[in-house]
Short mmCIF file of C-alpha atoms in Angstrom, two decimals:
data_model
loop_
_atom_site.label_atom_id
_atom_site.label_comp_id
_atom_site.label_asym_id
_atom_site.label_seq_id
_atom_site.Cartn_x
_atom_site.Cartn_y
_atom_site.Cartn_z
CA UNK O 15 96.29 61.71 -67.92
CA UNK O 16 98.39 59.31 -70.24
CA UNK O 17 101.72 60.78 -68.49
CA UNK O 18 100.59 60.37 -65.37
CA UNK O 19 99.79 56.50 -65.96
CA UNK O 20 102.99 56.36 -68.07
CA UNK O 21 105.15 57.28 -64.96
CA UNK O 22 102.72 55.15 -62.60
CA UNK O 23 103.36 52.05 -64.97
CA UNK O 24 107.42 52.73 -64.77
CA UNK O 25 107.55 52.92 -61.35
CA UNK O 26 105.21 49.98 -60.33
CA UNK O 27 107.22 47.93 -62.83
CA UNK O 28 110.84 49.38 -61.56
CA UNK O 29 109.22 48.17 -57.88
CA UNK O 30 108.27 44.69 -58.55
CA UNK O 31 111.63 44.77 -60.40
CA UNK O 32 113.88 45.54 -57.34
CA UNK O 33 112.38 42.32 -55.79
CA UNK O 34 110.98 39.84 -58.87
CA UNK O 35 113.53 37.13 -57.69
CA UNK O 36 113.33 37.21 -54.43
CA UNK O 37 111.30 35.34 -53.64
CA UNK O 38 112.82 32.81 -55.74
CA UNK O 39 115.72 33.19 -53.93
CA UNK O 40 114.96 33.00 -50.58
CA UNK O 41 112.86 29.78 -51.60
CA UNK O 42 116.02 28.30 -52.95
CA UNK O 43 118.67 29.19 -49.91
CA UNK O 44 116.05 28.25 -46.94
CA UNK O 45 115.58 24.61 -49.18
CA UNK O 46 119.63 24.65 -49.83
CA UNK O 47 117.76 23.32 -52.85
CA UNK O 48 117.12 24.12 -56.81
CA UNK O 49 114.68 21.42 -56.97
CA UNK O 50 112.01 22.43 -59.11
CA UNK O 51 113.93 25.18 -61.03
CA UNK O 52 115.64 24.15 -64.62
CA UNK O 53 118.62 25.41 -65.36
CA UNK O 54 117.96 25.46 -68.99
CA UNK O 55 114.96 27.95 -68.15
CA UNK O 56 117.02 30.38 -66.33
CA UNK O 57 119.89 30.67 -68.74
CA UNK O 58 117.40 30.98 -71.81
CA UNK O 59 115.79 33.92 -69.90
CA UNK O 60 118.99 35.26 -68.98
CA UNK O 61 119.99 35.52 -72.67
CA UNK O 62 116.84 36.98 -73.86
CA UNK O 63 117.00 39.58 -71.03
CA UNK O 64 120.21 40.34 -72.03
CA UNK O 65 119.54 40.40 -75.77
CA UNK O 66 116.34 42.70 -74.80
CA UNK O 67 118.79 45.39 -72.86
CA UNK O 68 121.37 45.66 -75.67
CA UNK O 69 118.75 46.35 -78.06
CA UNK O 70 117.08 48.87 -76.24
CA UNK O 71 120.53 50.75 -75.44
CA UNK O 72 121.35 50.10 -78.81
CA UNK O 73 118.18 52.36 -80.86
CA UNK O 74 118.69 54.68 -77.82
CA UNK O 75 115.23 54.31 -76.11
CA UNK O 76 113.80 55.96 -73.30
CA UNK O 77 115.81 54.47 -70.05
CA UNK O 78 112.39 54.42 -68.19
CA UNK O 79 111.08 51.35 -70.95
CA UNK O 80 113.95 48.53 -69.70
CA UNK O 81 115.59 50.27 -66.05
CA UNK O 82 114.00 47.09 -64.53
CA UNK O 83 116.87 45.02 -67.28
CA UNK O 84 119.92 45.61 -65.24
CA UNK O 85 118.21 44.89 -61.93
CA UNK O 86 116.41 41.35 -62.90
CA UNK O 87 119.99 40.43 -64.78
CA UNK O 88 121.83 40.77 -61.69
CA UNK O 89 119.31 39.18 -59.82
CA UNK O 90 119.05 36.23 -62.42
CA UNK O 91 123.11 35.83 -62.12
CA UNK O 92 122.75 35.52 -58.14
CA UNK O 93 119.98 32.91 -58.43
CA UNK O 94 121.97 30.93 -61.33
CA UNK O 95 124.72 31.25 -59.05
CA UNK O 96 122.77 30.44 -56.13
CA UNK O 97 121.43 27.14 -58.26
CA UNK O 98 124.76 26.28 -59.48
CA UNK O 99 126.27 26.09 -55.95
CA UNK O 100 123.51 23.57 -54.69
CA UNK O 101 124.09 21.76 -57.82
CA UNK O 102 127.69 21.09 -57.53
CA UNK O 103 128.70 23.02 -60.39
CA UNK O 104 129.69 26.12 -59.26
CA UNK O 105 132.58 26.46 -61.79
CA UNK O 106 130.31 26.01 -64.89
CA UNK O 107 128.54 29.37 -64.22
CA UNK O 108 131.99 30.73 -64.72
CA UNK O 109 131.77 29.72 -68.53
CA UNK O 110 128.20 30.65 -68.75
CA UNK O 111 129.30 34.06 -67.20
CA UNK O 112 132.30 34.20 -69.93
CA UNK O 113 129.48 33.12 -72.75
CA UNK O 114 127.22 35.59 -71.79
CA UNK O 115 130.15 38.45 -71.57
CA UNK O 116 131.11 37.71 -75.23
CA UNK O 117 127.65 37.88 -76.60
CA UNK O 118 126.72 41.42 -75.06
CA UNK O 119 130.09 42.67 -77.33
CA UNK O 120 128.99 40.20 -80.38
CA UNK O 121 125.39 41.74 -80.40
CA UNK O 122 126.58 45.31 -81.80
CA UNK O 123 129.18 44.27 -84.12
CA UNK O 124 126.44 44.46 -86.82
CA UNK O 125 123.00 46.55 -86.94
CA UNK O 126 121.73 43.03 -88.35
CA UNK O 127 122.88 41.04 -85.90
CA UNK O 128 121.51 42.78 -82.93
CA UNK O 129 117.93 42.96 -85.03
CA UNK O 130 118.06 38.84 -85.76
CA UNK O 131 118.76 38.76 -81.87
CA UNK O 132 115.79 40.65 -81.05
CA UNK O 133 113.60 38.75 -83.50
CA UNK O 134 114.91 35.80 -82.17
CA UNK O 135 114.90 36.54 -78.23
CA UNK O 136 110.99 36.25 -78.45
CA UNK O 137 111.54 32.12 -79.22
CA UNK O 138 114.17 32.70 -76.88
CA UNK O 139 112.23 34.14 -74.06
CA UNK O 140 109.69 31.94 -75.09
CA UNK O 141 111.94 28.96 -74.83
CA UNK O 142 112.93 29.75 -70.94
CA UNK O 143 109.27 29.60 -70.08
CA UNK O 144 108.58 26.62 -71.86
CA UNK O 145 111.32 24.72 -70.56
CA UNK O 146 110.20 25.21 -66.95
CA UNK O 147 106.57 24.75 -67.89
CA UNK O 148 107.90 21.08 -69.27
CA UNK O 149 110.57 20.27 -65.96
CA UNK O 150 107.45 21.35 -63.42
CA UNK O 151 105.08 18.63 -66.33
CA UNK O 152 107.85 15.93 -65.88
CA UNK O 153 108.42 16.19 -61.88
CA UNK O 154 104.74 16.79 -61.18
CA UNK O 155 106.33 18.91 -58.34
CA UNK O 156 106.65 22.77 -58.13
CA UNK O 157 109.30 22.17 -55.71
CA UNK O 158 111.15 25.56 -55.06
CA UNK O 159 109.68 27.42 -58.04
CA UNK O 160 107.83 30.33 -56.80
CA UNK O 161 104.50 31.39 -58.21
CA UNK O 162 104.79 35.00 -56.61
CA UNK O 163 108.19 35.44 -58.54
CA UNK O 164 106.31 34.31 -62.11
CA UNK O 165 102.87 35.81 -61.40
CA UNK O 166 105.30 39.31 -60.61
CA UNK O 167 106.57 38.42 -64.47
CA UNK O 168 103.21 38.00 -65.55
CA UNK O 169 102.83 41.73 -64.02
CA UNK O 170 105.76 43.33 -65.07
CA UNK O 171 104.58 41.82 -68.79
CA UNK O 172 101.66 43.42 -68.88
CA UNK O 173 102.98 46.85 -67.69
CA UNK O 174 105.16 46.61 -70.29
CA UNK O 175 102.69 46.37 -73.26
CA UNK O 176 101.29 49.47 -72.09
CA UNK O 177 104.41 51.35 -72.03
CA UNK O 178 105.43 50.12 -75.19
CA UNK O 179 102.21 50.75 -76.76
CA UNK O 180 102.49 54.62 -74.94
CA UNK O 181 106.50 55.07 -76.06
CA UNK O 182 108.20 53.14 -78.91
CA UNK O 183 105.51 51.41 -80.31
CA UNK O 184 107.87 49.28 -81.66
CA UNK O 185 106.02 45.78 -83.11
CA UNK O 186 108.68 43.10 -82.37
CA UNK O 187 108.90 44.54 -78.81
CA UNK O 188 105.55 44.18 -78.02
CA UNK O 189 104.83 40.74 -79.61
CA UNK O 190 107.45 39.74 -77.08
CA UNK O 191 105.78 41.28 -73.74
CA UNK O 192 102.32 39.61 -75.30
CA UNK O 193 103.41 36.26 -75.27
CA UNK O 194 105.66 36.29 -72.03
CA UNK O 195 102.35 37.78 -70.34
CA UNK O 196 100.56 34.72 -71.55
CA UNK O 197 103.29 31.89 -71.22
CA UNK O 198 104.12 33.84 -67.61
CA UNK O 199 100.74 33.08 -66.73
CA UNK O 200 100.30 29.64 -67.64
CA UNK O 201 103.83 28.87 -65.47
CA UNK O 202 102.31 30.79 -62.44
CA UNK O 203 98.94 28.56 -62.77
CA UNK O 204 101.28 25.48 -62.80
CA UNK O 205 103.22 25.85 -59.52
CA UNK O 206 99.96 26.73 -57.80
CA UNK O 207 98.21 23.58 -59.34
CA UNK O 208 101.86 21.39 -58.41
CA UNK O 209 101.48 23.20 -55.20
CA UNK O 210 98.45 22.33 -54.19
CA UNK O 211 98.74 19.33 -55.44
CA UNK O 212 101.57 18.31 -53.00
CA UNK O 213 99.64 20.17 -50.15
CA UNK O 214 96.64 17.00 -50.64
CA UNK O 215 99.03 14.02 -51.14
#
């Protein structure tokens, strides 16, 4: 039985993977807007994501526990991108792109250094959400920030405690997943109360 939920897990998480930003996207090229998205939020995420991927190439777990990594990074880039251009500042992401590049090298150059990271991506991680929990606090407005992409996080988080739990076992990985479930959660409940919100005004 525990295989057989294992491999359900994986593959429900890999789906809501393919398409986690999506709808984050769309929101933001049908607006020609990023209002309601911070910037700060997505590049903090991007870094723990990426921090999260090296160190799970790095101790050489299963591929199955962080496929979804490489698929919600590239998806993250386009929507920075995708922000960026609507912003004006389409040649910064070309220095957060070179920042970013550097740091997936500078993570292995020491076992140390990639185990700080990974102690350190939970504040990181934690960071990204709590940054767009406090821009959506400030402008009272969910504006393009969609609830369906963070309540898919919110998913994805909780599938991932149970493969963790079922695989590696491995403490600093799950403390992670527990509080991105929880901080995931309380974003998603925000746009829907911004949302609604602007629906009544």
């Amino acid at each position: 039985m525990a295989p057989g939920l294992l491999d359900l897990v994986h593959l429900t998480t890999w789906a809501v993977c393919a398409v986690i930003k999506l709808p984050q996207l769309v929101a933001v090229l049908r607006a020609r807007s990023a209002w309601g998205l911070s910037v700060g939020s997505l590049l903090l995420e991007l870094a723990g994501f990426l921090v999260f991927l090296r160190y799970q190439i790095y101790y050489g777990y299963p591929l199955e526990t962080y496929l979804e990594y490489p698929i919600i990074i590239a998806q993250d880039v386009i929507l920075l991108f995708c922000i960026m251009h609507f912003s004006g500042k389409t040649k910064r992401a070309l220095f957060y792109a070179l920042v970013f590049w550097v740091g997936w090298y500078m993570l292995t150059l020491q076992k140390w250094i990639i185990d700080l990271a990974m102690n350190l991506c939970t504040f990181i991680s934690a960071a990204s959400k709590v940054v767009q929990l406090q821009h959506l606090w400030q402008t009272k407005d969910s504006g393009q920030a969609s609830a369906l992409t963070w309540g898919m996080s919110a998913y994805t988080c909780a599938a991932r405690i149970i493969t963790t739990v079922m695989t590696t076992n491995d403490l600093a990985v799950l403390i992670c997943f527990i509080i991105m479930l929880i901080l995931n959660i309380w974003v998603t409940a925000t746009i829907l109360h911004y949302s609604k919100t602007k629906k009544t005004d």
